[in-house]
mmCIF file of N, CA and C in Angstrom:
data_model
loop_
_atom_site.group_PDB
_atom_site.id
_atom_site.type_symbol
_atom_site.label_atom_id
_atom_site.label_comp_id
_atom_site.label_asym_id
_atom_site.label_seq_id
_atom_site.Cartn_x
_atom_site.Cartn_y
_atom_site.Cartn_z
ATOM 1 N N UNK A 240 -12.321 -12.534 -6.217
ATOM 2 C CA UNK A 240 -13.731 -12.868 -6.107
ATOM 3 C C UNK A 240 -14.493 -12.197 -7.240
ATOM 4 N N UNK A 241 -15.039 -12.984 -8.081
ATOM 5 C CA UNK A 241 -15.720 -12.489 -9.277
ATOM 6 C C UNK A 241 -16.992 -11.722 -8.949
ATOM 7 N N UNK A 242 -17.692 -12.098 -7.879
ATOM 8 C CA UNK A 242 -18.942 -11.432 -7.522
ATOM 9 C C UNK A 242 -18.741 -9.967 -7.188
ATOM 10 N N UNK A 243 -17.593 -9.591 -6.633
ATOM 11 C CA UNK A 243 -17.351 -8.202 -6.281
ATOM 12 C C UNK A 243 -17.184 -7.326 -7.513
ATOM 13 N N UNK A 244 -16.726 -7.916 -8.586
ATOM 14 C CA UNK A 244 -16.565 -7.154 -9.820
ATOM 15 C C UNK A 244 -17.923 -6.683 -10.334
ATOM 16 N N UNK A 245 -18.945 -7.487 -10.115
ATOM 17 C CA UNK A 245 -20.304 -7.178 -10.556
ATOM 18 C C UNK A 245 -21.250 -7.128 -9.359
ATOM 19 N N UNK A 246 -20.847 -6.388 -8.320
ATOM 20 C CA UNK A 246 -21.612 -6.375 -7.079
ATOM 21 C C UNK A 246 -23.035 -5.862 -7.266
ATOM 22 N N UNK A 247 -23.260 -5.034 -8.272
ATOM 23 C CA UNK A 247 -24.597 -4.491 -8.477
ATOM 24 C C UNK A 247 -25.562 -5.506 -9.099
ATOM 25 N N UNK A 248 -25.051 -6.637 -9.583
ATOM 26 C CA UNK A 248 -25.895 -7.673 -10.176
ATOM 27 C C UNK A 248 -26.345 -8.732 -9.176
ATOM 28 N N UNK A 249 -25.711 -8.775 -8.009
ATOM 29 C CA UNK A 249 -26.005 -9.795 -7.007
ATOM 30 C C UNK A 249 -26.652 -9.176 -5.777
ATOM 31 N N UNK A 250 -27.535 -9.917 -5.106
ATOM 32 C CA UNK A 250 -28.062 -9.429 -3.828
ATOM 33 C C UNK A 250 -26.948 -9.362 -2.787
ATOM 34 N N UNK A 251 -27.085 -8.464 -1.837
ATOM 35 C CA UNK A 251 -26.021 -8.269 -0.847
ATOM 36 C C UNK A 251 -25.788 -9.506 0.010
ATOM 37 N N UNK A 252 -26.819 -10.315 0.253
ATOM 38 C CA UNK A 252 -26.607 -11.495 1.090
ATOM 39 C C UNK A 252 -25.665 -12.498 0.419
ATOM 40 N N UNK A 253 -25.665 -12.579 -0.899
ATOM 41 C CA UNK A 253 -24.727 -13.464 -1.608
ATOM 42 C C UNK A 253 -23.302 -12.929 -1.486
ATOM 43 N N UNK A 254 -23.140 -11.621 -1.617
ATOM 44 C CA UNK A 254 -21.818 -10.999 -1.472
ATOM 45 C C UNK A 254 -21.288 -11.240 -0.061
ATOM 46 N N UNK A 255 -22.138 -11.048 0.955
ATOM 47 C CA UNK A 255 -21.714 -11.256 2.347
ATOM 48 C C UNK A 255 -21.312 -12.699 2.590
ATOM 49 N N UNK A 256 -22.040 -13.640 2.043
ATOM 50 C CA UNK A 256 -21.695 -15.058 2.232
ATOM 51 C C UNK A 256 -20.344 -15.380 1.590
ATOM 52 N N UNK A 257 -20.064 -14.823 0.435
ATOM 53 C CA UNK A 257 -18.769 -15.036 -0.207
ATOM 54 C C UNK A 257 -17.637 -14.437 0.624
ATOM 55 N N UNK A 258 -17.857 -13.256 1.177
ATOM 56 C CA UNK A 258 -16.828 -12.611 1.998
ATOM 57 C C UNK A 258 -16.609 -13.359 3.306
ATOM 58 N N UNK A 259 -17.655 -13.983 3.836
ATOM 59 C CA UNK A 259 -17.513 -14.771 5.064
ATOM 60 C C UNK A 259 -16.577 -15.962 4.852
ATOM 61 N N UNK A 260 -16.497 -16.456 3.627
ATOM 62 C CA UNK A 260 -15.618 -17.584 3.320
ATOM 63 C C UNK A 260 -14.152 -17.153 3.224
ATOM 64 N N UNK A 261 -13.902 -15.895 2.888
ATOM 65 C CA UNK A 261 -12.537 -15.420 2.652
ATOM 66 C C UNK A 261 -11.897 -14.724 3.842
ATOM 67 N N UNK A 262 -12.693 -14.112 4.719
ATOM 68 C CA UNK A 262 -12.150 -13.295 5.790
ATOM 69 C C UNK A 262 -12.575 -13.807 7.159
ATOM 70 N N UNK A 263 -11.807 -13.427 8.186
ATOM 71 C CA UNK A 263 -12.098 -13.886 9.546
ATOM 72 C C UNK A 263 -12.686 -12.795 10.433
ATOM 73 N N UNK A 264 -12.511 -11.525 10.054
ATOM 74 C CA UNK A 264 -13.021 -10.405 10.855
ATOM 75 C C UNK A 264 -13.615 -9.337 9.949
ATOM 76 N N UNK A 265 -14.509 -8.535 10.536
ATOM 77 C CA UNK A 265 -14.998 -7.354 9.837
ATOM 78 C C UNK A 265 -15.092 -6.203 10.822
ATOM 79 N N UNK A 266 -14.829 -5.003 10.327
ATOM 80 C CA UNK A 266 -14.875 -3.778 11.129
ATOM 81 C C UNK A 266 -16.024 -2.921 10.622
ATOM 82 N N UNK A 267 -16.603 -2.146 11.545
ATOM 83 C CA UNK A 267 -17.778 -1.349 11.209
ATOM 84 C C UNK A 267 -17.548 0.112 11.562
ATOM 85 N N UNK A 268 -18.010 0.998 10.696
ATOM 86 C CA UNK A 268 -17.984 2.430 10.972
ATOM 87 C C UNK A 268 -19.155 3.057 10.219
ATOM 88 N N UNK A 269 -19.840 4.000 10.838
ATOM 89 C CA UNK A 269 -21.031 4.599 10.232
ATOM 90 C C UNK A 269 -20.713 5.586 9.114
ATOM 91 N N UNK A 270 -19.700 6.439 9.301
ATOM 92 C CA UNK A 270 -19.521 7.565 8.390
ATOM 93 C C UNK A 270 -18.239 7.564 7.569
ATOM 94 N N UNK A 271 -17.309 6.661 7.837
ATOM 95 C CA UNK A 271 -16.057 6.639 7.088
ATOM 96 C C UNK A 271 -15.500 5.215 7.041
ATOM 97 N N UNK A 272 -14.469 5.023 6.242
ATOM 98 C CA UNK A 272 -13.827 3.715 6.141
ATOM 99 C C UNK A 272 -13.219 3.371 7.502
ATOM 100 N N UNK A 273 -13.506 2.191 8.036
ATOM 101 C CA UNK A 273 -12.957 1.810 9.340
ATOM 102 C C UNK A 273 -11.430 1.840 9.359
ATOM 103 N N UNK A 274 -10.891 2.260 10.490
ATOM 104 C CA UNK A 274 -9.442 2.325 10.669
ATOM 105 C C UNK A 274 -9.115 1.774 12.052
ATOM 106 N N UNK A 275 -7.891 1.958 12.503
ATOM 107 C CA UNK A 275 -7.509 1.508 13.836
ATOM 108 C C UNK A 275 -8.434 2.132 14.873
ATOM 109 N N UNK A 276 -8.937 1.319 15.768
ATOM 110 C CA UNK A 276 -9.831 1.803 16.805
ATOM 111 C C UNK A 276 -11.306 1.596 16.481
ATOM 112 N N UNK A 277 -11.620 1.228 15.236
ATOM 113 C CA UNK A 277 -13.010 0.942 14.877
ATOM 114 C C UNK A 277 -13.419 -0.407 15.461
ATOM 115 N N UNK A 278 -14.687 -0.560 15.820
ATOM 116 C CA UNK A 278 -15.150 -1.849 16.349
ATOM 117 C C UNK A 278 -14.923 -2.976 15.346
ATOM 118 N N UNK A 279 -14.362 -4.073 15.812
ATOM 119 C CA UNK A 279 -14.033 -5.216 14.974
ATOM 120 C C UNK A 279 -14.690 -6.472 15.560
ATOM 121 N N UNK A 280 -15.290 -7.286 14.709
ATOM 122 C CA UNK A 280 -16.023 -8.474 15.154
ATOM 123 C C UNK A 280 -15.587 -9.689 14.345
ATOM 124 N N UNK A 281 -15.790 -10.881 14.928
ATOM 125 C CA UNK A 281 -15.557 -12.123 14.189
ATOM 126 C C UNK A 281 -16.579 -12.219 13.072
ATOM 127 N N UNK A 282 -16.189 -12.829 11.986
ATOM 128 C CA UNK A 282 -17.019 -12.880 10.782
ATOM 129 C C UNK A 282 -18.337 -13.620 11.012
ATOM 130 N N UNK A 283 -18.380 -14.541 11.979
ATOM 131 C CA UNK A 283 -19.624 -15.271 12.221
ATOM 132 C C UNK A 283 -20.713 -14.390 12.832
ATOM 133 N N UNK A 284 -20.370 -13.187 13.294
ATOM 134 C CA UNK A 284 -21.352 -12.232 13.823
ATOM 135 C C UNK A 284 -22.038 -11.436 12.712
ATOM 136 N N UNK A 285 -21.540 -11.542 11.475
ATOM 137 C CA UNK A 285 -22.103 -10.792 10.356
ATOM 138 C C UNK A 285 -23.465 -11.359 9.978
ATOM 139 N N UNK A 286 -24.455 -10.491 9.894
ATOM 140 C CA UNK A 286 -25.807 -10.886 9.506
ATOM 141 C C UNK A 286 -25.998 -10.588 8.017
ATOM 142 N N UNK A 287 -26.000 -11.602 7.154
ATOM 143 C CA UNK A 287 -26.123 -11.353 5.717
ATOM 144 C C UNK A 287 -27.495 -10.807 5.320
ATOM 145 N N UNK A 288 -28.498 -10.988 6.156
ATOM 146 C CA UNK A 288 -29.854 -10.529 5.860
ATOM 147 C C UNK A 288 -30.189 -9.238 6.597
ATOM 148 N N UNK A 289 -29.223 -8.333 6.710
ATOM 149 C CA UNK A 289 -29.421 -7.098 7.475
ATOM 150 C C UNK A 289 -30.157 -6.027 6.684
ATOM 151 N N UNK A 290 -30.354 -6.230 5.400
ATOM 152 C CA UNK A 290 -31.014 -5.239 4.563
ATOM 153 C C UNK A 290 -30.062 -4.193 4.016
ATOM 154 N N UNK A 291 -28.775 -4.448 4.100
ATOM 155 C CA UNK A 291 -27.774 -3.505 3.597
ATOM 156 C C UNK A 291 -27.760 -3.530 2.073
ATOM 157 N N UNK A 292 -27.684 -2.352 1.474
ATOM 158 C CA UNK A 292 -27.571 -2.226 0.024
ATOM 159 C C UNK A 292 -26.162 -1.726 -0.281
ATOM 160 N N UNK A 293 -25.408 -2.489 -1.056
ATOM 161 C CA UNK A 293 -24.022 -2.148 -1.360
ATOM 162 C C UNK A 293 -23.990 -1.073 -2.443
ATOM 163 N N UNK A 294 -23.330 0.051 -2.127
ATOM 164 C CA UNK A 294 -23.207 1.151 -3.063
ATOM 165 C C UNK A 294 -21.858 1.173 -3.768
ATOM 166 N N UNK A 295 -20.810 0.725 -3.065
ATOM 167 C CA UNK A 295 -19.456 0.827 -3.608
ATOM 168 C C UNK A 295 -18.567 -0.231 -2.967
ATOM 169 N N UNK A 296 -17.595 -0.725 -3.715
ATOM 170 C CA UNK A 296 -16.618 -1.690 -3.214
ATOM 171 C C UNK A 296 -15.225 -1.079 -3.344
ATOM 172 N N UNK A 297 -14.464 -1.115 -2.242
ATOM 173 C CA UNK A 297 -13.095 -0.611 -2.241
ATOM 174 C C UNK A 297 -12.165 -1.788 -1.967
ATOM 175 N N UNK A 298 -11.243 -2.049 -2.897
ATOM 176 C CA UNK A 298 -10.240 -3.096 -2.706
ATOM 177 C C UNK A 298 -8.942 -2.430 -2.290
ATOM 178 N N UNK A 299 -8.442 -2.776 -1.115
ATOM 179 C CA UNK A 299 -7.220 -2.190 -0.586
ATOM 180 C C UNK A 299 -6.003 -2.987 -1.065
ATOM 181 N N UNK A 300 -4.853 -2.349 -1.070
ATOM 182 C CA UNK A 300 -3.613 -2.997 -1.530
ATOM 183 C C UNK A 300 -3.217 -4.189 -0.678
ATOM 184 N N UNK A 301 -3.562 -4.165 0.592
ATOM 185 C CA UNK A 301 -3.176 -5.246 1.492
ATOM 186 C C UNK A 301 -4.156 -6.420 1.460
ATOM 187 N N UNK A 302 -5.115 -6.414 0.543
ATOM 188 C CA UNK A 302 -6.051 -7.519 0.393
ATOM 189 C C UNK A 302 -7.363 -7.331 1.119
ATOM 190 N N UNK A 303 -7.474 -6.297 1.915
ATOM 191 C CA UNK A 303 -8.727 -6.023 2.616
ATOM 192 C C UNK A 303 -9.751 -5.453 1.638
ATOM 193 N N UNK A 304 -11.020 -5.628 1.985
ATOM 194 C CA UNK A 304 -12.105 -5.130 1.145
ATOM 195 C C UNK A 304 -13.059 -4.327 2.019
ATOM 196 N N UNK A 305 -13.459 -3.161 1.539
ATOM 197 C CA UNK A 305 -14.430 -2.324 2.237
ATOM 198 C C UNK A 305 -15.666 -2.186 1.373
ATOM 199 N N UNK A 306 -16.824 -2.395 1.991
ATOM 200 C CA UNK A 306 -18.099 -2.203 1.316
ATOM 201 C C UNK A 306 -18.750 -0.941 1.860
ATOM 202 N N UNK A 307 -19.137 -0.048 0.976
ATOM 203 C CA UNK A 307 -19.896 1.140 1.363
ATOM 204 C C UNK A 307 -21.373 0.781 1.190
ATOM 205 N N UNK A 308 -22.129 0.796 2.273
ATOM 206 C CA UNK A 308 -23.539 0.415 2.223
ATOM 207 C C UNK A 308 -24.405 1.559 2.738
ATOM 208 N N UNK A 309 -25.707 1.378 2.621
ATOM 209 C CA UNK A 309 -26.633 2.374 3.142
ATOM 210 C C UNK A 309 -26.648 2.393 4.667
ATOM 211 N N UNK A 310 -26.079 1.394 5.318
ATOM 212 C CA UNK A 310 -26.029 1.317 6.781
ATOM 213 C C UNK A 310 -24.690 1.737 7.358
ATOM 214 N N UNK A 311 -23.700 1.978 6.508
ATOM 215 C CA UNK A 311 -22.361 2.352 6.962
ATOM 216 C C UNK A 311 -21.305 1.626 6.152
ATOM 217 N N UNK A 312 -20.091 1.611 6.683
ATOM 218 C CA UNK A 312 -18.958 0.977 6.006
ATOM 219 C C UNK A 312 -18.570 -0.308 6.718
ATOM 220 N N UNK A 313 -18.311 -1.338 5.935
ATOM 221 C CA UNK A 313 -17.862 -2.628 6.459
ATOM 222 C C UNK A 313 -16.517 -2.954 5.830
ATOM 223 N N UNK A 314 -15.505 -3.171 6.665
ATOM 224 C CA UNK A 314 -14.176 -3.512 6.166
ATOM 225 C C UNK A 314 -13.876 -4.950 6.577
ATOM 226 N N UNK A 315 -13.554 -5.782 5.597
ATOM 227 C CA UNK A 315 -13.273 -7.188 5.833
ATOM 228 C C UNK A 315 -11.775 -7.407 5.841
ATOM 229 N N UNK A 316 -11.303 -8.148 6.864
ATOM 230 C CA UNK A 316 -9.875 -8.317 7.050
ATOM 231 C C UNK A 316 -9.566 -9.676 7.673
ATOM 232 N N UNK A 317 -8.338 -10.102 7.551
ATOM 233 C CA UNK A 317 -7.814 -11.276 8.253
ATOM 234 C C UNK A 317 -6.755 -10.793 9.213
ATOM 235 N N UNK A 318 -6.983 -10.949 10.492
ATOM 236 C CA UNK A 318 -6.011 -10.492 11.493
ATOM 237 C C UNK A 318 -5.078 -11.594 11.889
#
């Protein structure tokens, strides 16, 4: 996904919409990268207009992507 390479140039709602097309679930955690046991939701529950500001993008080896935002961490995955 080319938009993630330049995440600071795009509004977060565009990034969220692109991720909604690629992944089926997202996990949420306030203070750290989500892991086993973190709340996980279907991607259609994601609100792209939540006011989240993306600070950092982490690409995992298994294809998952984690966004560090001012509201917490969002990890996108396909289960």
